[in-house]
Amino acid sequence: MQTVQLSEQVSFSRIVHGMWRLREWGMDKQELLRLIEECLEMGITTFDHADIYGDYSCEALFGQALREKPALRSAMQIVTKCGIKLRSAAYPEHLVNHYDTSKEHIIRSVENSLRHFGTDYVDTLLIHRPDPFMDPAEVAEAFAQLKQEGKVLEFGVSNFLPSQMEMLASYLSMPLVTNQLEISVMQFEHFEKGTIEKCQEKRIAPMAWSPLAGGSIFSAATERASRVKNTLEEIKEEIGADSIDEVMYAWLLAHPAKMMPIVGSGKIERVRTAAQAVKLTLSRQQWFRIYISSLGHNVP
């Protein structure tokens, strides 16, 4: 498995396993442990979390499995996110869904995550969403304290546009190492808004969430999705891929920004599909055929 070096301290596997739906998979800790081990065997060593996933339950579920084999911790990178507060029975004081990027909340969230995971550090912490009420000076203080205490090795953001990245970065004493973005053959927002180019300018490798476009390609319920699916099927045959899933992952992996797709499945065969895509090569013209089929018109 390829890796991407984000900093001197942290590198991620090119394919990341996402834990957003972990609670829905209904696994006991031994089943989850086996899934983790199978990912590691494939070279998928980076696991993506957030404090809010599974109504604030997924970090603890992962930690319960990890406690069965604590030695696995040193073989993986744990990414987690904070900054969103959801209405939840777990937090009755949350009267409305909102963002909180205060120093107090960031530090408390990380300490909760460390307790849930049963570890003394996370490899990378992301601010989950841009916060219109953010005080970047407080974020910078929280990051500096967490890094100095060794509780977080590196920091990044998620769903941030270029201006939001620049604003926060201007307050920090350390560089942001990634931006987790929605990118797929059906989602071009961050090409259009310059976020991909900003990541390349800053030498930041983006993580790509929902890399299979939420499954919309498979149902082909719209003219656009049907058009893209047909193109993917053509290129699947040309490059010898086993499925159009592989082609969608390969399209992201081919991009020079060193995108890291996040696979959010509890089915190991779906994870293997993503891992296999690393071996595929798309030509520039094949890449653009997919891009153009999604745009619905030729490039200018």
Coordinates of C-alpha atoms in Angstrom, one line a residue:
M1 CA 0.0 0.0 0.0
Q2 CA 1.3 3.5 -0.9
T3 CA 1.6 6.0 1.8
V4 CA 1.5 9.8 1.9
Q5 CA 4.0 11.7 4.1
L6 CA 2.0 14.5 5.7
S7 CA 4.8 15.7 8.0
E8 CA 8.0 14.4 9.6
Q9 CA 5.9 12.7 12.2
V10 CA 2.9 11.5 10.4
S11 CA 2.2 9.5 7.2
F12 CA -1.2 8.1 6.1
S13 CA -2.0 5.1 4.0
R14 CA -3.2 6.1 0.6
I15 CA -6.6 4.5 1.4
V16 CA -8.1 5.5 4.7
H17 CA -10.8 3.5 6.5
G18 CA -13.6 5.7 7.8
M19 CA -15.6 4.9 11.0
W20 CA -18.6 7.2 10.4
R21 CA -21.1 4.3 10.3
L22 CA -19.3 1.9 12.7
R23 CA -22.2 1.8 15.0
E24 CA -24.5 0.8 12.2
W25 CA -22.3 -2.2 11.3
G26 CA -23.5 -4.0 14.5
M27 CA -20.1 -5.6 15.1
D28 CA -19.0 -6.9 18.5
K29 CA -15.5 -6.0 19.5
Q30 CA -14.0 -9.3 18.2
E31 CA -15.6 -8.7 14.8
L32 CA -14.3 -5.2 14.7
L33 CA -10.9 -6.2 15.8
R34 CA -10.7 -8.7 12.9
L35 CA -11.8 -5.9 10.5
I36 CA -9.0 -3.7 11.8
E37 CA -6.5 -6.4 11.5
E38 CA -7.5 -7.2 8.0
C39 CA -7.2 -3.5 7.1
L40 CA -3.7 -3.4 8.6
E41 CA -2.7 -6.6 6.7
M42 CA -3.7 -4.8 3.4
G43 CA -1.6 -1.8 4.4
I44 CA -4.6 0.4 5.3
T45 CA -3.2 1.9 8.5
T46 CA -5.1 5.1 8.8
F47 CA -8.5 5.2 10.5
D48 CA -10.8 8.2 10.3
H49 CA -13.1 9.2 13.2
A50 CA -15.0 12.1 14.6
D51 CA -16.3 12.7 18.1
I52 CA -19.9 12.9 16.9
Y53 CA -19.9 9.7 14.8
G54 CA -22.6 7.3 15.8
D55 CA -24.2 9.8 18.2
Y56 CA -20.9 10.1 20.1
S57 CA -20.4 6.3 20.3
C58 CA -18.0 5.2 17.5
E59 CA -14.7 6.3 19.1
A60 CA -15.5 4.2 22.2
L61 CA -16.5 1.2 20.1
F62 CA -13.2 1.4 18.2
G63 CA -11.3 1.7 21.5
Q64 CA -13.0 -1.3 23.0
A65 CA -11.8 -3.4 20.1
L66 CA -8.3 -1.9 20.3
R67 CA -8.0 -2.8 24.0
E68 CA -8.2 -6.4 22.9
K69 CA -4.8 -6.0 21.2
P70 CA -3.2 -2.8 22.4
A71 CA 0.0 -3.5 20.3
L72 CA -2.0 -2.6 17.2
R73 CA -2.0 1.1 18.2
S74 CA 1.6 1.6 17.1
A75 CA 0.8 0.2 13.7
M76 CA -2.0 2.7 12.9
Q77 CA -2.7 6.3 12.6
I78 CA -5.9 7.6 14.3
V79 CA -7.5 10.7 12.8
T80 CA -10.4 12.4 14.7
K81 CA -12.4 15.5 14.3
C82 CA -14.1 18.0 16.7
G83 CA -16.0 21.2 16.6
I84 CA -19.6 20.1 16.0
K85 CA -22.1 19.8 18.8
L86 CA -25.2 17.8 18.0
R87 CA -28.5 17.5 19.9
S88 CA -28.2 14.2 21.7
A89 CA -29.4 12.3 24.7
A90 CA -25.7 12.1 25.6
Y91 CA -25.5 15.9 25.8
P92 CA -28.9 17.3 26.9
E93 CA -27.4 20.7 27.3
H94 CA -27.1 20.9 23.5
L95 CA -30.3 22.7 22.7
V96 CA -29.5 23.2 19.0
N97 CA -27.0 21.7 16.6
H98 CA -24.1 24.2 16.5
Y99 CA -20.3 24.6 16.2
D100 CA -17.9 25.1 19.0
T101 CA -14.2 25.7 18.2
S102 CA -13.4 27.3 21.5
K103 CA -10.1 26.4 23.2
E104 CA -12.0 24.8 26.0
H105 CA -14.1 22.6 23.8
I106 CA -11.2 21.5 21.5
I107 CA -9.1 20.4 24.5
R108 CA -12.0 18.7 26.2
S109 CA -13.0 16.9 23.0
V110 CA -9.5 15.6 22.5
E111 CA -9.2 14.4 26.1
N112 CA -12.6 12.5 25.6
S113 CA -11.3 11.0 22.4
L114 CA -8.1 9.8 24.1
R115 CA -10.1 8.2 26.8
H116 CA -12.4 6.5 24.3
F117 CA -9.6 5.2 22.2
G118 CA -7.5 4.1 25.2
T119 CA -4.5 5.9 23.8
D120 CA -2.4 8.8 25.0
Y121 CA -2.2 10.6 21.6
V122 CA -4.0 10.9 18.3
D123 CA -2.0 11.3 15.1
T124 CA -4.1 14.1 13.5
L125 CA -6.9 16.3 14.8
L126 CA -9.2 18.1 12.3
I127 CA -11.6 20.9 12.9
H128 CA -14.7 19.2 11.4
R129 CA -16.5 22.2 9.8
P130 CA -15.8 25.9 9.2
D131 CA -17.2 27.7 12.2
P132 CA -18.7 31.2 11.5
F133 CA -18.2 32.0 15.2
M134 CA -14.6 30.8 15.3
D135 CA -11.9 32.7 17.2
P136 CA -8.8 31.5 15.4
A137 CA -6.6 32.7 18.2
E138 CA -8.3 30.3 20.6
V139 CA -8.0 27.4 18.0
A140 CA -4.2 28.2 17.8
E141 CA -3.9 28.2 21.6
A142 CA -5.6 24.8 21.8
F143 CA -3.5 23.3 19.0
A144 CA -0.3 24.6 20.6
Q145 CA -1.2 23.2 24.0
L146 CA -2.2 19.8 22.6
K147 CA 1.0 19.5 20.6
Q148 CA 3.2 20.6 23.5
E149 CA 1.5 18.0 25.7
G150 CA 2.0 15.3 23.1
K151 CA -1.7 14.6 22.9
V152 CA -1.9 15.4 19.1
L153 CA 0.9 15.1 16.6
E154 CA -0.5 17.1 13.7
F155 CA -3.5 19.2 12.8
G156 CA -5.8 19.8 9.9
V157 CA -9.3 20.8 8.8
S158 CA -12.3 19.3 7.1
N159 CA -14.7 20.9 4.6
F160 CA -12.7 24.2 4.7
L161 CA -12.6 26.5 1.6
P162 CA -9.4 28.2 0.6
S163 CA -10.0 31.5 2.4
Q164 CA -11.0 29.6 5.5
M165 CA -7.8 27.5 5.4
E166 CA -5.7 30.7 4.9
M167 CA -7.4 32.5 7.7
L168 CA -6.9 29.7 10.3
A169 CA -3.3 29.0 9.1
S170 CA -2.3 32.6 9.6
Y171 CA -2.8 32.2 13.4
L172 CA -1.1 28.8 13.8
S173 CA 2.5 28.1 14.8
M174 CA 2.4 24.8 12.9
P175 CA 1.2 24.0 9.4
L176 CA -2.1 22.3 8.6
V177 CA -1.3 18.9 7.2
T178 CA -4.6 17.9 5.5
N179 CA -8.1 19.1 4.5
Q180 CA -10.8 16.4 4.4
L181 CA -13.2 17.2 1.5
E182 CA -16.1 15.7 -0.4
I183 CA -14.6 14.7 -3.7
S184 CA -15.8 12.2 -6.2
V185 CA -16.7 11.7 -9.9
M186 CA -20.0 13.4 -9.1
Q187 CA -18.7 16.1 -6.7
F188 CA -16.5 18.9 -8.2
E189 CA -17.2 21.7 -5.7
H190 CA -13.6 21.8 -4.5
F191 CA -12.2 21.9 -8.0
E192 CA -14.6 24.7 -8.8
K193 CA -13.9 26.7 -5.6
G194 CA -10.1 26.3 -5.8
T195 CA -9.7 24.2 -2.7
I196 CA -7.8 21.4 -4.5
E197 CA -5.4 24.1 -5.9
K198 CA -5.0 25.6 -2.5
C199 CA -4.0 22.2 -1.1
Q200 CA -1.5 21.8 -3.9
E201 CA -0.1 25.2 -3.3
K202 CA 0.4 24.4 0.4
R203 CA 1.7 20.9 -0.3
I204 CA -1.3 19.5 1.7
A205 CA -2.7 16.1 0.6
P206 CA -6.5 16.1 0.9
M207 CA -8.6 13.3 2.3
A208 CA -11.6 12.5 0.1
W209 CA -14.9 11.6 1.8
S210 CA -17.8 10.0 0.0
P211 CA -15.5 8.9 -2.8
L212 CA -18.2 6.7 -4.4
A213 CA -20.6 9.6 -4.5
G214 CA -22.9 8.1 -1.9
G215 CA -23.8 5.3 -4.2
S216 CA -25.7 7.5 -6.6
I217 CA -23.7 6.1 -9.6
F218 CA -25.0 2.5 -8.9
S219 CA -28.6 3.5 -9.0
A220 CA -28.1 5.8 -12.1
A221 CA -31.3 7.5 -11.2
T222 CA -30.4 10.7 -13.0
E223 CA -29.2 11.4 -16.6
R224 CA -25.9 12.6 -15.3
A225 CA -25.3 9.5 -13.1
S226 CA -26.2 7.2 -16.0
R227 CA -23.8 9.0 -18.3
V228 CA -21.0 8.8 -15.8
K229 CA -21.7 5.1 -15.1
N230 CA -21.5 4.3 -18.8
T231 CA -18.1 6.0 -19.0
L232 CA -16.8 4.2 -15.9
E233 CA -18.0 0.9 -17.4
E234 CA -16.0 1.6 -20.6
I235 CA -12.9 2.5 -18.8
K236 CA -13.2 -0.5 -16.4
E237 CA -12.9 -2.7 -19.5
E238 CA -10.0 -0.7 -20.9
I239 CA -7.8 -0.9 -17.7
G240 CA -8.9 -4.3 -16.5
A241 CA -10.6 -3.3 -13.4
D242 CA -13.0 -5.6 -11.6
S243 CA -15.7 -3.0 -10.9
I244 CA -16.6 0.6 -11.5
D245 CA -15.9 1.2 -7.7
E246 CA -12.3 0.6 -8.5
V247 CA -12.4 3.1 -11.4
M248 CA -13.9 5.7 -9.1
Y249 CA -11.2 5.2 -6.5
A250 CA -8.5 5.2 -9.3
W251 CA -9.8 8.5 -10.6
L252 CA -9.1 10.1 -7.3
L253 CA -5.8 8.3 -6.8
A254 CA -4.6 9.4 -10.2
H255 CA -4.8 13.1 -9.3
P256 CA -1.5 14.8 -8.6
A257 CA -2.8 16.3 -5.3
K258 CA -2.2 12.9 -3.7
M259 CA -5.9 12.5 -2.6
M260 CA -6.6 9.9 0.0
P261 CA -10.0 8.3 -0.4
I262 CA -11.9 7.3 2.8
V263 CA -13.7 4.0 2.5
G264 CA -16.7 3.9 4.9
S265 CA -17.7 0.3 4.8
G266 CA -17.7 -2.5 7.3
K267 CA -17.6 -5.1 4.6
I268 CA -14.0 -6.2 4.1
E269 CA -14.6 -7.0 0.4
R270 CA -15.5 -3.3 -0.2
V271 CA -12.3 -2.3 1.5
R272 CA -10.3 -4.6 -0.6
T273 CA -11.8 -3.1 -3.7
A274 CA -10.4 0.3 -2.7
A275 CA -7.0 -1.2 -1.9
Q276 CA -6.9 -2.9 -5.3
A277 CA -7.6 0.5 -7.0
V278 CA -4.1 1.6 -5.9
K279 CA -2.6 -0.7 -8.5
L280 CA -4.7 0.7 -11.4
T281 CA -3.4 3.5 -13.7
L282 CA -5.6 5.9 -15.6
S283 CA -4.2 7.9 -18.5
R284 CA -4.8 11.6 -18.6
Q285 CA -7.4 11.2 -21.4
Q286 CA -9.2 8.5 -19.4
W287 CA -9.3 10.8 -16.4
F288 CA -10.7 13.6 -18.5
R289 CA -13.3 11.4 -20.1
I290 CA -14.8 10.7 -16.7
Y291 CA -14.5 14.4 -15.8
I292 CA -16.2 15.5 -19.0
S293 CA -19.0 12.9 -18.7
S294 CA -19.8 14.3 -15.2
L295 CA -19.6 17.9 -16.4
G296 CA -21.9 17.1 -19.2
H297 CA -19.9 19.2 -21.7
N298 CA -16.4 19.4 -23.1
V299 CA -13.8 21.5 -21.4
P300 CA -13.4 24.9 -23.0

